[in-house]
Short mmCIF file of C-alpha atoms (C1' of nucleotides) in Angstrom, two decimals:
data_model
loop_
_atom_site.label_atom_id
_atom_site.label_comp_id
_atom_site.label_asym_id
_atom_site.label_seq_id
_atom_site.Cartn_x
_atom_site.Cartn_y
_atom_site.Cartn_z
CA MET A 20 23.12 107.34 120.42
CA HIS A 21 25.28 108.75 122.86
CA ALA A 22 22.38 109.65 124.89
CA ALA A 23 20.93 105.79 124.51
CA ILE A 24 23.92 104.20 125.22
CA ALA A 25 24.19 106.23 128.68
CA SER A 26 20.60 105.19 129.35
CA THR A 27 20.98 101.59 128.91
CA ILE A 28 24.07 101.58 131.16
CA ALA A 29 22.03 103.73 133.74
CA PRO A 30 18.31 103.40 133.06
CA LYS A 31 16.51 105.94 135.73
CA ILE A 32 19.02 108.90 135.00
CA ASN A 33 17.94 112.15 135.19
CA VAL A 34 17.70 114.75 132.39
CA ALA A 35 20.66 116.82 133.53
CA ALA A 36 23.01 113.86 134.31
CA GLY A 37 22.48 112.87 130.45
CA MET A 38 23.74 116.24 129.52
CA ALA A 39 26.87 115.83 127.64
CA VAL A 40 28.08 119.22 128.73
CA CYS A 41 27.67 117.93 132.20
CA LYS A 42 29.54 114.84 131.65
CA GLY A 43 31.96 113.93 134.30
CA LEU A 44 31.34 117.12 136.34
CA ALA A 45 30.24 117.19 140.24
CA ARG A 46 26.45 117.13 140.88
CA GLU A 47 26.43 120.62 142.46
CA ALA A 48 27.83 121.85 138.96
CA THR A 49 25.52 120.05 136.99
CA SER A 50 22.59 122.05 138.70
CA ARG A 51 24.49 125.43 138.23
CA ILE A 52 24.74 124.84 134.60
CA MET A 53 20.92 123.74 134.48
CA ALA A 54 20.18 127.21 135.87
CA VAL A 55 21.52 128.62 133.10
CA SER A 56 19.52 126.52 130.57
CA THR A 57 16.10 126.14 128.88
CA VAL A 58 14.78 123.41 126.95
CA GLN A 59 13.74 124.26 123.47
CA LYS A 60 12.07 122.25 120.28
CA LEU A 61 12.07 122.95 116.51
CA ALA A 62 10.05 120.99 113.86
CA PRO A 63 11.48 119.76 110.82
CA GLY A 64 12.90 122.45 108.69
CA GLU A 65 13.23 124.78 111.13
CA THR A 66 15.93 127.24 111.43
CA LEU A 67 17.65 127.46 114.89
CA PHE A 68 19.78 130.56 113.78
CA ALA A 69 21.41 131.33 110.56
CA GLU A 70 25.04 132.31 109.64
CA GLY A 71 25.49 135.62 110.84
CA ASP A 72 23.08 135.56 113.77
CA GLU A 73 24.25 136.69 116.74
CA ALA A 74 25.52 133.91 119.32
CA LEU A 75 22.70 133.34 121.94
CA GLY A 76 24.43 130.65 123.29
CA VAL A 77 25.45 127.12 123.68
CA TYR A 78 22.99 124.44 122.58
CA GLU A 79 22.89 120.61 123.14
CA VAL A 80 20.63 118.32 121.31
CA VAL A 81 18.77 116.13 123.43
CA ALA A 82 16.59 114.34 120.83
CA GLY A 83 16.37 114.66 116.79
CA MET A 84 18.62 115.17 114.33
CA LEU A 85 19.73 118.47 112.95
CA GLN A 86 22.45 119.91 109.99
CA LEU A 87 24.76 122.81 109.97
CA TYR A 88 25.56 124.40 106.84
CA LYS A 89 26.87 127.07 104.73
CA LEU A 90 26.05 128.71 101.54
CA LEU A 91 27.60 130.54 98.58
CA PRO A 92 26.05 133.67 97.35
CA ASP A 93 24.70 131.92 94.54
CA GLY A 94 22.64 128.89 96.69
CA ARG A 95 25.48 126.19 96.54
CA ARG A 96 25.05 124.65 99.65
CA GLN A 97 27.58 122.89 102.00
CA ILE A 98 26.40 120.92 105.05
CA THR A 99 28.96 120.90 107.55
CA GLY A 100 27.66 117.81 109.62
CA PHE A 101 24.85 116.25 110.73
CA LEU A 102 24.17 116.34 114.58
CA GLY A 103 22.52 113.67 116.78
CA ALA A 104 21.71 113.60 120.39
CA GLY A 105 24.29 114.23 122.88
CA GLN A 106 26.28 116.70 120.33
CA ILE A 107 27.12 120.39 120.91
CA LEU A 108 26.99 123.37 118.74
CA GLY A 109 27.13 127.26 118.57
CA LEU A 110 30.50 127.21 120.47
CA ALA A 111 31.71 129.70 117.96
CA PRO A 112 31.00 133.41 119.15
CA GLU A 113 32.19 136.56 118.52
CA GLY A 114 30.94 137.98 115.33
CA GLY A 115 28.10 135.68 115.20
CA HIS A 116 27.59 132.07 114.33
CA VAL A 117 29.57 131.22 111.07
CA TYR A 118 27.03 128.28 109.87
CA SER A 119 23.19 128.19 109.96
CA ALA A 120 21.65 125.76 111.75
CA GLU A 121 18.34 123.44 110.58
CA ALA A 122 16.20 120.62 112.11
CA ILE A 123 15.75 117.57 110.02
CA THR A 124 13.63 115.72 112.12
CA ALA A 125 11.63 117.22 115.08
CA VAL A 126 14.47 118.21 117.73
CA THR A 127 14.50 118.86 121.22
CA LEU A 128 17.69 121.25 122.45
CA CYS A 129 18.96 122.50 125.26
CA ARG A 130 20.39 126.10 125.38
CA TYR A 131 23.02 127.35 127.85
CA LYS A 132 22.28 131.37 127.81
CA ARG A 133 25.72 133.20 126.73
CA ALA A 134 25.68 135.16 129.41
CA GLY A 135 25.64 133.00 132.62
CA PHE A 136 27.71 129.73 130.68
CA ASP A 137 30.51 132.38 129.85
CA ARG A 138 30.76 132.88 133.52
CA LEU A 139 30.60 129.43 134.66
CA ILE A 140 33.36 128.37 132.20
CA ASP A 141 35.53 130.13 134.68
CA GLU A 142 33.85 128.83 137.92
CA ILE A 143 33.46 125.48 137.23
CA PRO A 144 36.67 123.64 137.57
CA GLY A 145 36.74 120.99 134.66
CA LEU A 146 33.99 122.59 132.32
CA ALA A 147 36.57 124.68 130.34
CA ARG A 148 38.32 120.99 129.74
CA ARG A 149 34.98 119.47 128.68
CA LEU A 150 34.08 121.92 126.31
CA LEU A 151 37.65 122.08 124.84
CA ALA A 152 37.05 118.36 124.26
CA VAL A 153 33.91 118.89 122.19
CA ALA A 154 35.97 121.16 119.97
CA SER A 155 38.85 118.96 119.57
CA HIS A 156 36.27 116.25 118.61
CA GLU A 157 34.51 118.60 116.10
CA LEU A 158 37.77 119.42 114.39
CA ARG A 159 38.36 115.76 114.47
CA ALA A 160 35.32 115.40 112.46
CA ALA A 161 36.08 118.37 110.58
CA GLN A 162 39.16 116.87 109.09
CA ASP A 163 37.94 113.84 108.48
CA GLN A 164 35.61 115.57 106.34
CA MET A 165 37.93 117.66 104.33
CA LEU A 166 39.61 114.70 103.30
CA LEU A 167 36.41 113.05 102.42
CA LEU A 168 35.68 116.10 100.37
CA GLY A 169 38.88 116.68 98.72
CA ARG A 170 40.39 113.29 98.42
CA LYS A 171 37.66 110.48 98.32
CA GLY A 172 35.31 109.56 95.12
CA ALA A 173 31.74 109.16 95.19
CA ALA A 174 31.17 105.56 96.00
CA GLU A 175 33.81 106.13 99.18
CA LYS A 176 31.87 108.97 100.07
CA VAL A 177 28.68 107.43 100.33
CA ALA A 178 30.24 104.55 102.21
CA SER A 179 31.86 106.77 104.59
CA PHE A 180 28.46 108.68 105.24
CA LEU A 181 26.75 105.14 105.98
CA LEU A 182 29.43 104.24 108.37
CA LEU A 183 29.00 107.73 110.37
CA MET A 184 25.22 107.12 110.26
CA ALA A 185 25.42 103.65 111.58
CA GLU A 186 28.27 105.08 114.28
CA GLN A 187 25.81 107.95 115.32
CA GLN A 188 22.95 105.21 115.97
CA GLY A 189 25.02 103.08 118.42
CA HIS A 190 26.72 100.95 115.48
CA GLU A 191 23.69 99.02 114.71
CA ASP A 192 23.47 97.95 111.04
CA GLU A 193 20.31 98.95 110.74
CA ILE A 194 20.53 102.55 110.04
CA SER A 195 17.81 105.37 109.53
CA VAL A 196 18.26 108.24 107.09
CA PRO A 197 16.26 110.75 108.46
CA MET A 198 17.36 113.31 105.79
CA PRO A 199 16.14 113.42 101.94
CA ARG A 200 18.96 112.50 99.25
CA SER A 201 19.40 116.25 98.71
CA ASP A 202 20.82 116.87 101.97
CA ILE A 203 23.11 113.80 101.79
CA ALA A 204 24.12 115.16 98.52
CA ASP A 205 25.22 118.42 99.69
CA TYR A 206 27.24 116.83 102.69
CA LEU A 207 29.25 114.72 100.51
CA GLY A 208 29.71 117.46 97.65
CA LEU A 209 28.12 115.54 95.51
CA THR A 210 24.44 115.72 93.35
CA VAL A 211 21.48 114.16 94.07
CA GLU A 212 21.52 111.87 91.07
CA THR A 213 25.02 110.43 91.90
CA VAL A 214 24.06 109.89 95.36
CA SER A 215 21.32 108.25 94.36
CA ARG A 216 22.98 106.14 91.70
CA THR A 217 25.55 105.25 94.20
CA PHE A 218 23.09 103.75 96.72
CA THR A 219 21.77 101.81 93.57
CA LYS A 220 25.50 100.39 93.17
CA LEU A 221 26.56 99.69 96.68
CA LYS A 222 22.74 97.51 96.73
CA LEU A 223 23.57 95.68 93.41
CA GLN A 224 27.02 94.91 94.77
CA GLY A 225 25.18 93.45 97.63
CA LEU A 226 26.73 95.46 100.56
CA ILE A 227 23.58 97.49 101.85
CA ALA A 228 19.95 96.77 101.50
CA LEU A 229 17.39 99.20 101.03
CA PRO A 230 14.18 98.37 102.37
CA THR A 231 12.64 102.05 101.84
CA SER A 232 14.54 105.12 100.87
CA ASN A 233 15.17 106.18 104.59
CA HIS A 234 16.35 102.91 105.89
CA VAL A 235 19.61 101.06 105.02
CA GLN A 236 20.78 97.41 106.23
CA ILE A 237 24.55 97.13 106.06
CA LEU A 238 25.11 93.61 104.88
CA ASP A 239 28.80 93.58 104.29
CA ARG A 240 30.17 96.26 107.05
CA ASP A 241 34.00 94.72 106.39
CA GLN A 242 33.67 95.64 102.65
CA LEU A 243 32.12 98.52 102.98
CA GLU A 244 34.57 100.10 105.58
CA ASP A 245 37.39 99.02 102.83
CA PHE A 246 35.48 101.42 100.27
CA ALA A 247 35.01 104.19 102.72
CA SER A 248 38.43 104.40 103.31
CA GLY A 249 39.62 104.24 99.89
CA GLN A 250 40.88 100.63 99.90
CA ARG A 251 39.17 99.66 97.10
CA GLY A 252 37.48 102.68 95.94
CA SER A 253 37.45 102.40 91.93
CA GLU A 254 35.48 98.54 92.44
CA LEU A 255 31.92 99.60 91.53
CA MET B 9 58.48 135.82 104.49
CA HIS B 10 56.14 136.36 107.14
CA ALA B 11 59.10 136.03 109.78
CA ALA B 12 60.58 138.67 107.67
CA ILE B 13 57.70 141.08 107.60
CA ALA B 14 57.00 140.63 111.55
CA SER B 15 60.73 141.28 112.05
CA THR B 16 60.62 144.71 110.34
CA ILE B 17 57.23 146.02 112.18
CA ALA B 18 58.14 145.00 115.70
CA PRO B 19 62.08 144.34 115.57
CA LYS B 20 62.67 144.30 119.23
CA ILE B 21 59.78 142.17 120.56
CA ASN B 22 60.11 139.86 123.58
CA VAL B 23 59.25 136.31 122.64
CA ALA B 24 57.03 135.60 125.53
CA ALA B 25 54.71 138.95 124.95
CA GLY B 26 54.38 137.42 120.95
CA MET B 27 52.84 134.02 122.17
CA ALA B 28 49.61 133.88 121.04
CA VAL B 29 48.22 131.66 123.81
CA CYS B 30 49.21 134.03 126.29
CA LYS B 31 47.49 136.65 124.50
CA GLY B 32 45.43 139.26 126.98
CA LEU B 33 46.47 137.17 129.98
CA ALA B 34 48.03 138.60 133.15
CA ARG B 35 52.15 138.95 133.16
CA GLU B 36 51.97 136.34 136.01
CA ALA B 37 50.07 134.00 134.49
CA THR B 38 52.59 134.33 130.77
CA SER B 39 55.82 133.71 132.90
CA ARG B 40 53.80 130.54 134.05
CA ILE B 41 52.93 129.51 130.83
CA MET B 42 56.61 129.95 129.55
CA ALA B 43 57.72 127.84 132.25
CA VAL B 44 56.58 124.59 130.77
CA SER B 45 57.22 125.23 127.42
CA THR B 46 60.27 124.91 125.11
CA VAL B 47 61.59 126.10 122.00
CA GLN B 48 61.79 123.91 118.80
CA LYS B 49 63.11 123.95 115.61
CA LEU B 50 62.29 122.30 111.93
CA ALA B 51 64.12 122.07 108.78
CA PRO B 52 61.81 122.35 105.66
CA GLY B 53 60.65 118.88 104.87
CA GLU B 54 60.94 117.44 108.47
CA THR B 55 57.82 116.21 110.26
CA LEU B 56 56.85 117.41 113.61
CA PHE B 57 54.63 114.67 114.44
CA ALA B 58 52.45 111.87 112.53
CA GLU B 59 48.84 110.96 112.37
CA GLY B 60 48.71 108.48 115.52
CA ASP B 61 51.39 109.59 117.36
CA GLU B 62 50.94 110.40 121.05
CA ALA B 63 50.35 114.43 121.88
CA LEU B 64 53.19 115.61 123.61
CA GLY B 65 51.74 119.08 124.16
CA VAL B 66 50.32 122.15 122.34
CA TYR B 67 52.69 123.75 119.97
CA GLU B 68 52.45 127.08 118.97
CA VAL B 69 54.50 128.68 115.57
CA VAL B 70 56.88 131.16 116.32
CA ALA B 71 58.18 131.66 112.67
CA GLY B 72 57.99 129.74 109.15
CA MET B 73 55.45 128.09 107.92
CA LEU B 74 53.79 124.34 108.10
CA GLN B 75 51.02 122.17 107.30
CA LEU B 76 48.81 119.54 108.46
CA TYR B 77 47.43 116.82 106.45
CA LYS B 78 45.61 113.50 106.57
CA LEU B 79 46.34 110.58 103.97
CA LEU B 80 44.79 107.77 103.25
CA PRO B 81 45.89 104.31 102.70
CA ASP B 82 46.77 104.46 98.95
CA GLY B 83 48.59 107.65 99.91
CA ARG B 84 46.15 110.12 98.31
CA ARG B 85 46.65 113.07 100.86
CA GLN B 86 44.49 116.03 102.04
CA ILE B 87 46.43 119.27 103.78
CA THR B 88 43.84 120.41 105.89
CA GLY B 89 45.78 123.37 106.76
CA PHE B 90 48.79 125.75 106.62
CA LEU B 91 50.16 127.15 109.97
CA GLY B 92 51.81 130.30 110.03
CA ALA B 93 53.37 132.43 113.11
CA GLY B 94 50.95 132.94 115.97
CA GLN B 95 49.25 130.06 115.05
CA ILE B 96 48.26 127.09 117.41
CA LEU B 97 48.28 123.07 116.66
CA GLY B 98 47.94 120.02 118.93
CA LEU B 99 44.88 120.82 120.76
CA ALA B 100 43.36 117.42 119.89
CA PRO B 101 44.45 115.02 122.46
CA GLU B 102 43.24 111.61 123.49
CA GLY B 103 44.56 108.95 121.44
CA GLY B 104 47.19 110.70 119.33
CA HIS B 105 47.26 112.97 116.98
CA VAL B 106 44.42 113.05 114.30
CA TYR B 107 46.87 114.48 111.17
CA SER B 108 50.36 114.83 110.63
CA ALA B 109 52.38 117.91 110.78
CA GLU B 110 55.49 118.77 108.78
CA ALA B 111 57.44 121.86 108.22
CA ILE B 112 57.61 123.73 104.59
CA THR B 113 60.09 126.23 105.39
CA ALA B 114 62.67 126.65 108.40
CA VAL B 115 59.84 126.63 111.46
CA THR B 116 60.38 128.14 114.96
CA LEU B 117 58.24 126.88 116.97
CA CYS B 118 56.98 126.47 121.06
CA ARG B 119 55.97 123.64 122.63
CA TYR B 120 53.83 123.88 125.88
CA LYS B 121 54.25 120.11 127.57
CA ARG B 122 51.40 118.41 127.96
CA ALA B 123 51.45 117.65 131.78
CA GLY B 124 52.12 121.52 132.94
CA PHE B 125 49.78 122.98 130.51
CA ASP B 126 46.93 120.80 131.43
CA ARG B 127 47.07 121.55 135.09
CA LEU B 128 47.66 125.37 134.08
CA ILE B 129 44.44 125.58 132.16
CA ASP B 130 42.28 124.87 134.96
CA GLU B 131 44.65 127.04 137.31
CA ILE B 132 44.88 130.07 134.89
CA PRO B 133 41.62 132.08 134.47
CA GLY B 134 41.07 132.88 130.95
CA LEU B 135 43.25 130.52 129.70
CA ALA B 136 40.77 127.89 129.00
CA ARG B 137 38.79 130.53 127.34
CA ARG B 138 41.64 131.89 125.38
CA LEU B 139 42.45 128.35 124.19
CA LEU B 140 38.70 127.78 123.41
CA ALA B 141 38.55 130.82 120.90
CA VAL B 142 41.41 129.49 119.15
CA ALA B 143 39.45 125.91 118.64
CA SER B 144 36.71 128.05 117.78
CA HIS B 145 38.68 129.96 114.95
CA GLU B 146 40.20 126.71 113.67
CA LEU B 147 36.76 125.15 113.42
CA ARG B 148 35.45 128.31 111.64
CA ALA B 149 38.48 127.75 109.08
CA ALA B 150 37.66 123.81 108.61
CA GLN B 151 34.37 124.86 108.04
CA ASP B 152 35.25 127.45 105.33
CA GLN B 153 37.41 124.78 103.54
CA MET B 154 34.56 122.48 103.68
CA LEU B 155 32.69 124.63 101.54
CA LEU B 156 35.46 125.16 99.53
CA LEU B 157 36.37 121.42 98.87
CA GLY B 158 32.95 120.66 98.72
CA ARG B 159 31.43 123.11 96.21
CA LYS B 160 33.81 125.28 94.80
CA GLY B 161 35.25 125.16 91.20
CA ALA B 162 39.09 125.20 90.47
CA ALA B 163 39.10 129.18 89.80
CA GLU B 164 37.03 129.54 93.02
CA LYS B 165 39.45 127.05 94.81
CA VAL B 166 42.76 129.10 93.65
CA ALA B 167 41.34 132.59 93.97
CA SER B 168 40.38 131.70 97.90
CA PHE B 169 43.78 130.25 98.33
CA LEU B 170 45.55 133.22 97.35
CA LEU B 171 43.38 135.60 99.66
CA LEU B 172 44.00 133.56 102.63
CA MET B 173 47.57 133.32 101.83
CA ALA B 174 47.30 137.21 101.97
CA GLU B 175 45.64 137.33 105.01
CA GLN B 176 48.01 135.32 107.06
CA GLN B 177 50.87 137.78 105.34
CA GLY B 178 49.26 140.97 106.59
CA HIS B 179 46.80 141.76 104.14
CA GLU B 180 49.29 142.77 101.59
CA ASP B 181 49.08 142.30 97.55
CA GLU B 182 52.12 140.86 97.42
CA ILE B 183 52.12 137.39 98.48
CA SER B 184 54.90 135.00 98.94
CA VAL B 185 53.95 131.51 97.88
CA PRO B 186 56.15 129.07 100.44
CA MET B 187 55.01 125.86 99.12
CA PRO B 188 55.19 123.80 96.00
CA ARG B 189 52.44 123.49 93.63
CA SER B 190 51.81 120.02 94.77
CA ASP B 191 50.97 121.29 98.72
CA ILE B 192 48.73 123.73 97.11
CA ALA B 193 46.96 121.26 94.91
CA ASP B 194 46.63 118.50 98.11
CA TYR B 195 45.33 121.55 99.99
CA LEU B 196 42.79 122.38 97.42
CA GLY B 197 41.64 118.97 96.67
CA LEU B 198 42.95 119.62 92.99
CA THR B 199 46.05 118.15 90.92
CA VAL B 200 49.28 119.75 90.40
CA GLU B 201 48.52 120.48 87.03
CA THR B 202 45.02 121.84 87.45
CA VAL B 203 46.60 124.26 89.79
CA SER B 204 49.36 125.50 87.43
CA ARG B 205 46.69 126.03 84.67
CA THR B 206 44.74 128.13 86.74
CA PHE B 207 47.54 130.42 88.28
CA THR B 208 47.74 130.69 84.41
CA LYS B 209 44.64 131.58 83.56
CA LEU B 210 44.31 134.37 86.36
CA LYS B 211 47.44 135.59 85.12
CA LEU B 212 45.94 136.05 81.71
CA GLN B 213 42.93 137.70 83.23
CA GLY B 214 45.14 140.66 84.91
CA LEU B 215 43.99 139.18 88.38
CA ILE B 216 47.25 138.42 89.44
CA ALA B 217 51.04 138.68 88.25
CA LEU B 218 53.38 136.00 88.99
CA PRO B 219 57.11 137.25 89.01
CA THR B 220 58.35 133.96 90.06
CA SER B 221 56.46 130.66 90.80
CA ASN B 222 57.01 131.40 94.46
CA HIS B 223 56.24 135.03 94.27
CA VAL B 224 52.26 136.64 93.49
CA GLN B 225 50.95 140.18 92.74
CA ILE B 226 47.51 140.32 93.44
CA LEU B 227 46.35 143.06 90.57
CA ASP B 228 43.00 143.23 91.31
CA ARG B 229 41.84 141.59 94.86
CA ASP B 230 38.14 143.01 94.36
CA GLN B 231 37.67 140.82 91.25
CA LEU B 232 39.63 138.13 92.82
CA GLU B 233 37.28 138.67 95.83
CA ASP B 234 34.30 137.95 93.77
CA PHE B 235 35.96 134.78 92.10
CA ALA B 236 36.75 133.40 95.55
CA SER B 237 33.16 133.62 97.10
CA GLY B 238 31.77 131.96 93.74
CA GLN B 239 29.98 135.49 92.50
CA ARG B 240 31.56 134.70 89.35
CA GLY B 241 32.98 131.29 89.57
CA SER B 242 32.62 130.05 85.99
CA GLU B 243 33.84 132.95 83.70
CA LEU B 244 37.20 131.93 82.77
"C1'" DC C 2 -7.85 107.86 94.94
"C1'" DG C 3 -4.91 111.54 93.66
"C1'" DC C 4 -1.45 114.92 94.25
"C1'" DA C 5 3.04 116.66 95.12
"C1'" DA C 6 7.39 115.65 96.89
"C1'" DA C 7 11.29 112.67 96.75
"C1'" DC C 8 13.45 109.49 94.25
"C1'" DT C 9 15.28 106.69 90.62
"C1'" DT C 10 16.74 106.09 85.92
"C1'" DG C 11 18.70 107.26 81.27
"C1'" DA C 12 21.37 110.41 77.69
"C1'" DT C 13 24.06 113.95 77.01
"C1'" DG C 14 27.71 117.59 78.67
"C1'" DT C 15 32.02 119.66 81.21
"C1'" DT C 16 35.56 120.01 84.40
"C1'" DG C 17 39.10 118.62 86.27
"C1'" DC C 18 42.39 113.87 86.07
"C1'" DT C 19 45.64 111.26 83.68
"C1'" DC C 20 49.53 110.53 80.84
"C1'" DA C 21 53.14 112.65 78.41
"C1'" DA C 22 55.96 116.07 77.02
"C1'" DG C 23 58.76 120.40 77.35
"C1'" DC C 24 60.40 124.12 79.78
"C1'" DT C 25 62.82 126.84 83.49
"C1'" DA C 26 65.56 128.01 87.37
"C1'" DG C 27 68.69 126.79 91.34
"C1'" DG C 28 72.37 124.24 92.15
"C1'" DT C 29 76.59 121.73 91.66
"C1'" DG C 30 80.98 120.43 89.40
"C1'" DG C 31 84.06 121.09 86.12
"C1'" DC D 26 82.44 131.39 85.35
"C1'" DC D 27 79.54 128.53 82.45
"C1'" DA D 28 77.61 124.16 81.28
"C1'" DC D 29 74.83 120.53 83.40
"C1'" DC D 30 71.60 118.23 85.89
"C1'" DT D 31 67.27 117.98 88.04
"C1'" DA D 32 63.25 119.31 90.75
"C1'" DG D 33 59.45 121.71 89.95
"C1'" DC D 34 56.45 124.00 86.71
"C1'" DT D 35 53.96 124.60 82.62
"C1'" DT D 36 51.20 123.08 78.63
"C1'" DG D 37 48.88 120.01 75.47
"C1'" DA D 38 45.99 115.86 74.18
"C1'" DG D 39 42.31 112.42 75.40
"C1'" DC D 40 39.73 110.54 78.84
"C1'" DA D 41 36.90 109.54 82.90
"C1'" DA D 42 33.67 110.87 86.65
"C1'" DC D 43 30.56 113.69 88.00
"C1'" DA D 44 27.16 117.18 86.59
"C1'" DT D 45 23.44 118.17 84.02
"C1'" DC D 46 19.12 118.06 81.88
"C1'" DA D 47 14.94 115.23 81.13
"C1'" DA D 48 11.77 111.75 81.89
"C1'" DG D 49 9.51 108.36 84.44
"C1'" DT D 50 8.56 106.10 89.50
"C1'" DT D 51 7.55 105.45 94.01
"C1'" DT D 52 6.27 106.93 98.49
"C1'" DG D 53 3.20 109.40 101.47
"C1'" DC D 54 -0.47 112.05 102.91
"C1'" DG D 55 -4.91 114.65 102.51
#
DNA sequence: CGCAAACTTGATGTTGCTCAAGCTAGGTGG
DNA sequence: CCACCTAGCTTGAGCAACATCAAGTTTGCG
């Protein structure tokens, strides 16, 4: 969505300029960054890296969607984020990645190799600040998610999820849901069944429509936002 | 408690050298950073800043403990972290703070004023990288907490919390618990009653002792760690 | 057209929440 | 110095929300 907005504003933008890490940087800086980058593609379901793997660099999603997750020894899974175009991952170095990353759809991404990129952080003015802003944004998202996981009920969680997807896809009311229910469940701290039932309830309430199971229309955004923020969490 | 431990270990440490943001930086850089810093004190229960307030700078905890939290409109609260000496907060600028910060104990902290500090990020080599490392570390903690909130049961949550406190206090098996049960509950996504019951169960199991309600002894760290990581989550 | 994976729905079970008392410790005033 | 008072903690009983277990149903693909 990030990239999509950028490209409607400036239609014939070149790939490098579309890179989120380069946003706001000088052209000369951009080309130096591109010099340490390589393009990589993943098929749906493919793993980019696993928890504990050495960090080979920083990645930026160019197209498609991937998920980050952590596992407990007995297999319980918590998905910590869904990343779309323009989002950055792999910023947590030293001692390896602290989560696994896996493609949901076909994914194109750009890898900034560790060695060169680290040097550029010191050399390019503004790049470090840019990355700090990225990290701050992720932190903000993480805190919202903690509030959701710790204190919201099932309906509030699902409503929040739908609004997040809508936001990532450019604030449209037509949302594509590229991941299966099991991934949504592991993101929201629920079970597949509860997610499914909650979709059904929101549909019966007239807040959303479900043309197919991977496609949601938001029919009443105001009420959905009230649900998501807990204004009327228990009214099902 | 924390402060007490630190002061017994290194009684005459100088304040500047103790600053976490300066760790690993040249002396000259340290003094320039100190030039934009001011010391601030908070009484227990006092608010440092609230969600939405403009960010006046970056803070570092020198002594004491404070908590960060987010609220839902109906008053439900999620504590996103407890911060002890050496930890940094306020890195999320642009559009104000995304959480509130409140002192649990008496707190001494160091504020790095926004304007000057921002400039130093560009001017001092290594400072930006240092801050990125701080942000990465916070992100890691946030992801662990998401796993806890979304996928762990009450006993696993409480065990994880105790181990976190132990770690923050220098890996001793004697833990001080400076915050009331209600804060622990809001951190773990539980109620006061469940927290209390779980403490009692861990005590009956012989994993911990509770000389007073603010003081925990870890009696069997191995088993507590197994609990925390979900190896034997349901065995109560 | 048939198969498998994903989704939905229903019946039952469990965990942790709610509501309601006691209990305990620390602080205050007599 | 002691008795009281209050805030915080603990304990108990009943309940609600969500999980689990078990069928069906739909969908997309070969």
